[in-house]
Tab-separated table of C-alpha atoms in Angstrom:
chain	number	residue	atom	x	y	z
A	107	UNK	CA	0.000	0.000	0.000
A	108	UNK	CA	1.135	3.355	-0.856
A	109	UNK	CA	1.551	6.186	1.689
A	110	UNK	CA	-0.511	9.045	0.857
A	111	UNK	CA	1.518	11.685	2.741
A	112	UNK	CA	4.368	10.594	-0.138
A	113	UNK	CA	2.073	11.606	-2.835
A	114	UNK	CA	3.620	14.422	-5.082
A	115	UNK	CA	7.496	14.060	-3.851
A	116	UNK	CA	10.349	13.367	-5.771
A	117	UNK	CA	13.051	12.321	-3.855
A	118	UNK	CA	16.698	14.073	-5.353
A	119	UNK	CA	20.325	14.616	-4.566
A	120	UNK	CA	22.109	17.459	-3.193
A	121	UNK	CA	25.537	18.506	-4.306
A	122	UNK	CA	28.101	20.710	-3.283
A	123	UNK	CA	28.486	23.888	-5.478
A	124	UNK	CA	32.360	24.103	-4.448
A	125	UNK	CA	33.793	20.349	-5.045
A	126	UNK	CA	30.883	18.602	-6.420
A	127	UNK	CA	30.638	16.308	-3.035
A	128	UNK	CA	26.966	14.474	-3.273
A	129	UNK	CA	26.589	13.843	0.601
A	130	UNK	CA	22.901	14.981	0.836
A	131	UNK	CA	19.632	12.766	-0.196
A	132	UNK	CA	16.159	14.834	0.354
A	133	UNK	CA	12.588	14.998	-0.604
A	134	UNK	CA	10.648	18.012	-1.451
A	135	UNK	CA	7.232	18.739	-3.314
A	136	UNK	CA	8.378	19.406	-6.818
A	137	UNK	CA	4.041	20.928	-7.955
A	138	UNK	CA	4.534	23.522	-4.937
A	139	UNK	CA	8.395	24.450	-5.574
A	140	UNK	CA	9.463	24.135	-8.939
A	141	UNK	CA	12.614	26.118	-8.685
A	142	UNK	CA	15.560	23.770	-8.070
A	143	UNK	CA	16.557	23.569	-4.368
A	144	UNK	CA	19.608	25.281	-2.334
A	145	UNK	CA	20.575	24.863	1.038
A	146	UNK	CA	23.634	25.468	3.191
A	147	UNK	CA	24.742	22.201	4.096
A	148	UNK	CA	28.350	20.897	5.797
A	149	UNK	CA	30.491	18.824	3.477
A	150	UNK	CA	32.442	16.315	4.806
A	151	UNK	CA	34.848	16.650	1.996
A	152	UNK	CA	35.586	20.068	2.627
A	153	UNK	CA	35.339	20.184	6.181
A	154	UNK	CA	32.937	23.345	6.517
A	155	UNK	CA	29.108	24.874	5.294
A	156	UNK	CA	28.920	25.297	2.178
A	157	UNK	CA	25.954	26.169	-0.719
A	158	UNK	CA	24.524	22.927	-1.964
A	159	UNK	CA	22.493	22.655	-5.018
A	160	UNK	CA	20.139	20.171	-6.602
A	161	UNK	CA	22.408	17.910	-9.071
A	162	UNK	CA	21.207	17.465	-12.791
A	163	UNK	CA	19.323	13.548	-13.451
């Protein structure tokens, strides 16, 4: 059975705008934000917070 609540959700990858780290998996509703997400994130491969960005499929 499908959850409802998951209805409308795409489920993406974040990656880091400075060395291209992918370190972040997330879920957002794509129908009420179509713009591609940012968020300051820490990367482990550069050791501080840095802007990530929603990678290309």
């Amino acid at each position: 059975m499908a959850n409802k609540k998951a209805k409308g959700r795409e489920s993406i990858i974040l990656k880091c705008t400075v060395c291209g780290e992918e370190a972040y998996i997330t879920s957002y509703n794509k129908k009420k934000h179509p713009e591609k997400m940012e968020a300051n994130k820490y990367c482990p491969h550069c050791r501080k917070v840095q802007l990530f960005k929603e990678r290309k499929k």
